[in-house]
Short mmCIF file of C-alpha atoms in Angstrom, two decimals:
data_model
loop_
_atom_site.label_atom_id
_atom_site.label_comp_id
_atom_site.label_asym_id
_atom_site.label_seq_id
_atom_site.Cartn_x
_atom_site.Cartn_y
_atom_site.Cartn_z
CA UNK A 20 -0.28 -0.03 -0.09
CA UNK A 21 2.03 2.45 -1.17
CA UNK A 22 1.60 5.99 1.74
CA UNK A 23 -0.30 9.63 0.96
CA UNK A 24 2.04 11.89 2.96
CA UNK A 25 5.49 11.77 4.08
CA UNK A 26 5.12 13.60 7.32
CA UNK A 27 1.94 16.07 8.89
CA UNK A 28 3.84 19.19 7.00
CA UNK A 29 3.73 17.03 4.21
CA UNK A 30 0.42 16.87 4.80
CA UNK A 31 -0.85 19.78 5.53
CA UNK A 32 0.65 21.76 2.55
CA UNK A 33 -1.41 19.15 0.41
CA UNK A 34 -4.86 20.02 2.46
CA UNK A 35 -3.73 23.44 2.42
CA UNK A 36 -3.42 24.04 -1.04
CA UNK A 37 -6.77 22.72 -1.90
CA UNK A 38 -8.54 25.24 1.24
CA UNK A 39 -6.66 27.47 -0.22
CA UNK A 40 -8.08 27.43 -3.54
CA UNK A 41 -11.52 28.69 -1.36
CA UNK A 42 -13.04 31.23 -0.25
CA UNK A 43 -13.14 31.66 3.70
CA UNK A 44 -14.89 34.97 5.69
CA UNK A 45 -12.43 35.81 7.92
CA UNK A 46 -10.98 31.78 8.68
CA UNK A 47 -10.07 30.51 11.99
CA UNK A 48 -7.99 27.55 12.11
CA UNK A 49 -8.98 25.08 15.31
CA UNK A 50 -5.36 21.73 15.18
CA UNK A 51 -7.02 19.27 17.27
CA UNK A 52 -3.93 17.63 19.60
CA UNK A 53 -1.83 16.60 18.80
CA UNK A 54 -1.38 14.89 16.09
CA UNK A 55 -3.96 17.77 14.47
CA UNK A 56 -1.90 20.57 14.77
CA UNK A 57 1.17 19.95 12.83
CA UNK A 58 -1.51 19.79 9.65
CA UNK A 59 -3.05 22.14 11.16
CA UNK A 60 0.05 24.88 11.17
CA UNK A 61 0.54 24.50 7.35
CA UNK A 62 -3.08 25.36 6.75
CA UNK A 63 -3.05 27.93 8.79
CA UNK A 64 -0.07 29.11 7.18
CA UNK A 65 -1.76 28.98 3.65
CA UNK A 66 -4.73 30.71 5.10
CA UNK A 67 -2.78 33.40 6.89
CA UNK A 68 -5.30 32.77 9.16
CA UNK A 69 -4.17 32.59 13.23
CA UNK A 70 -3.95 29.26 14.36
CA UNK A 71 -4.95 27.80 17.94
CA UNK A 72 -7.00 24.55 19.46
CA UNK A 73 -9.74 22.34 20.04
CA UNK A 74 -9.32 19.92 22.54
CA UNK A 75 -11.44 17.24 22.41
CA UNK A 76 -10.50 14.16 24.90
CA UNK A 77 -11.67 9.98 23.91
CA UNK A 78 -14.18 8.93 26.07
CA UNK A 79 -12.57 5.15 26.59
CA UNK A 80 -15.28 2.28 27.46
CA UNK A 81 -13.94 0.27 30.39
CA UNK A 82 -11.65 -2.11 30.64
CA UNK A 83 -11.19 -1.21 26.82
CA UNK A 84 -10.76 2.61 26.87
CA UNK A 85 -8.15 2.77 23.93
CA UNK A 86 -11.46 1.96 22.09
CA UNK A 87 -13.80 5.21 21.79
CA UNK A 88 -17.27 5.27 23.21
CA UNK A 89 -17.53 8.97 23.25
CA UNK A 90 -15.60 12.67 23.17
CA UNK A 91 -16.25 15.17 24.78
CA UNK A 92 -14.80 19.45 25.41
CA UNK A 93 -13.16 20.93 28.17
CA UNK A 94 -16.63 22.92 28.24
CA UNK A 95 -18.87 21.41 25.15
CA UNK A 96 -21.72 18.68 25.54
CA UNK A 97 -19.75 15.11 25.23
CA UNK A 98 -21.14 13.03 22.20
CA UNK A 99 -21.57 9.61 22.64
CA UNK A 100 -21.49 6.94 19.58
CA UNK A 101 -24.98 5.01 19.95
CA UNK A 102 -23.90 2.34 17.97
CA UNK A 103 -20.86 2.15 20.30
CA UNK A 104 -22.96 2.44 23.48
CA UNK A 105 -25.13 -0.39 22.27
CA UNK A 106 -22.46 -2.71 21.47
CA UNK A 107 -20.51 -2.59 24.86
CA UNK A 108 -24.32 -2.26 27.10
CA UNK A 109 -23.67 1.23 28.21
CA UNK A 110 -25.75 4.57 28.99
CA UNK A 111 -23.88 8.61 29.23
CA UNK A 112 -25.24 8.76 33.12
CA UNK A 113 -22.89 5.02 33.51
CA UNK A 114 -20.29 6.88 32.15
CA UNK A 115 -20.31 10.20 33.11
CA UNK A 116 -17.03 9.35 35.48
CA UNK A 117 -15.20 9.13 32.87
CA UNK A 118 -16.78 11.63 31.04
CA UNK A 119 -16.00 13.49 34.15
CA UNK A 120 -12.12 12.84 34.14
CA UNK A 121 -11.54 13.29 30.55
CA UNK A 122 -13.07 17.24 30.51
CA UNK A 123 -10.93 17.77 33.89
CA UNK A 124 -7.72 16.56 31.17
CA UNK A 125 -9.43 18.43 28.46
CA UNK A 126 -9.56 21.70 30.22
CA UNK A 127 -5.53 20.74 32.04
CA UNK A 128 -4.29 20.07 28.69
CA UNK A 129 -5.53 24.06 26.59
CA UNK A 130 -4.44 24.98 29.88
CA UNK A 131 -0.44 24.06 29.31
CA UNK A 132 -1.20 24.89 25.77
CA UNK A 133 -2.42 28.15 24.85
CA UNK A 134 1.00 28.93 27.89
CA UNK A 135 -1.74 31.76 29.51
CA UNK A 136 -2.83 33.37 25.78
CA UNK A 137 -6.14 34.16 24.98
CA UNK A 138 -8.12 32.47 22.40
CA UNK A 139 -8.64 32.58 19.28
CA UNK A 140 -12.18 34.70 18.73
CA UNK A 141 -14.38 32.60 16.25
CA UNK A 142 -17.98 34.43 16.50
CA UNK A 143 -17.94 35.03 13.20
CA UNK A 144 -15.98 33.73 11.17
CA UNK A 145 -15.41 30.38 9.12
CA UNK A 146 -14.11 28.33 11.62
CA UNK A 147 -11.71 24.71 9.99
CA UNK A 148 -11.33 22.36 12.11
CA UNK A 149 -7.89 20.13 11.39
CA UNK A 150 -6.50 16.58 12.23
CA UNK A 151 -4.51 14.22 10.58
CA UNK A 152 -6.97 11.91 9.68
CA UNK A 153 -10.46 10.78 10.17
CA UNK A 154 -11.34 6.74 11.61
CA UNK A 155 -14.27 6.77 13.62
CA UNK A 156 -14.41 10.78 14.26
CA UNK A 157 -15.75 10.46 17.83
CA UNK A 158 -13.53 13.19 19.57
CA UNK A 159 -13.88 15.27 15.57
CA UNK A 160 -17.53 15.12 16.74
CA UNK A 161 -17.24 16.61 19.94
CA UNK A 162 -15.52 19.24 18.71
CA UNK A 163 -17.76 20.33 15.98
CA UNK A 164 -20.52 19.80 18.02
CA UNK A 165 -18.19 23.05 20.15
CA UNK A 166 -18.40 25.63 17.82
CA UNK A 167 -22.05 27.10 17.59
CA UNK A 168 -20.86 30.38 17.79
CA UNK A 169 -19.04 29.98 14.08
CA UNK A 170 -20.43 31.67 11.00
CA UNK A 171 -19.21 28.46 9.32
CA UNK A 172 -17.57 24.88 10.64
CA UNK A 173 -15.48 23.21 8.33
CA UNK A 174 -13.73 19.97 9.05
CA UNK A 175 -10.75 18.97 6.70
CA UNK A 176 -7.86 16.09 7.22
CA UNK A 177 -5.87 15.15 5.17
CA UNK A 178 -6.77 11.94 4.34
CA UNK A 179 -10.77 9.40 6.49
CA UNK A 180 -12.65 6.55 6.10
CA UNK A 181 -15.19 6.69 2.90
CA UNK A 182 -17.72 6.37 4.59
CA UNK A 183 -17.02 9.66 7.00
CA UNK A 184 -18.34 12.34 5.00
CA UNK A 185 -21.53 10.58 6.22
CA UNK A 186 -21.40 10.51 9.75
CA UNK A 187 -20.77 14.62 9.62
CA UNK A 188 -23.85 15.23 7.62
CA UNK A 189 -26.13 18.02 9.10
CA UNK A 190 -22.98 18.65 11.43
CA UNK A 191 -20.48 20.61 9.59
CA UNK A 192 -20.55 23.68 6.89
CA UNK A 193 -18.28 21.55 4.82
CA UNK A 194 -16.19 18.55 4.81
CA UNK A 195 -12.68 18.61 2.86
CA UNK A 196 -9.85 16.20 2.32
CA UNK A 197 -7.50 15.40 -0.15
CA UNK A 198 -8.04 11.13 -0.29
CA UNK A 199 -10.73 8.63 1.23
CA UNK A 200 -8.86 5.68 0.03
CA UNK A 201 -11.38 2.43 -0.30
CA UNK A 202 -9.38 0.74 2.19
CA UNK A 203 -8.65 3.20 4.33
CA UNK A 204 -7.58 0.25 7.75
CA UNK A 205 -5.86 3.23 10.31
CA UNK A 206 -4.94 6.78 9.31
CA UNK A 207 -1.09 5.96 10.25
CA UNK A 208 -0.88 3.43 6.96
CA UNK A 209 -0.78 6.16 4.79
CA UNK A 210 1.65 8.64 6.38
CA UNK A 211 5.83 7.60 5.33
CA UNK A 212 5.93 9.52 8.84
CA UNK A 213 3.87 9.34 11.49
CA UNK A 214 5.74 9.79 14.80
CA UNK A 215 4.10 10.67 18.03
CA UNK A 216 3.21 14.43 18.37
CA UNK A 217 4.61 15.48 21.36
CA UNK A 218 2.96 18.29 23.57
CA UNK A 219 6.01 20.23 23.33
CA UNK A 220 5.45 19.95 19.52
CA UNK A 221 2.19 21.83 20.01
CA UNK A 222 3.02 24.63 22.64
CA UNK A 223 5.79 25.61 20.00
CA UNK A 224 3.42 25.41 16.98
CA UNK A 225 1.03 27.37 18.28
CA UNK A 226 3.96 29.85 20.28
CA UNK A 227 4.45 30.90 16.59
CA UNK A 228 1.71 32.39 15.99
#
């Protein structure tokens, strides 16, 4: 299987070229930490737009925390995947303690990433939410639902599962992907270098803006 991107910087540049060819009203670029931020930084550069983050934390199933049944941001309502809840026999009420733990962590990370800088204003702006790829989409869904003050919300990724756009119908005003391979498998398969992004890298990239 061939790769599509050398690394997240390459992916961001490819995505940025597509987005730069569209019309935006005072665009703001928000990266999903950690992997989405290097991609978002290149998009922000291509659009000449401010860069910030929207932190969404996966809510893992009991005993299987790597399996996200939902996600939550620092302030917005949690999002749960109904099929995932059904699979594990769970309810939002049962998951409430885990949700609040992840919300607290989202708040902590948001404060650490911004380092005292005020958040970028989104009211009346076109907001582009960027990640390095989209598989289940639970964190991205929580993120876009937290941005109701924006003029428009567009979710943009370098690569996604082919049915991802269907999941976001009615949730976003636009969806952009460089590629949606039929045999998607996993986000990392499409990158030659998919090295984990550190918190320090996120802080450094945000500090450049």
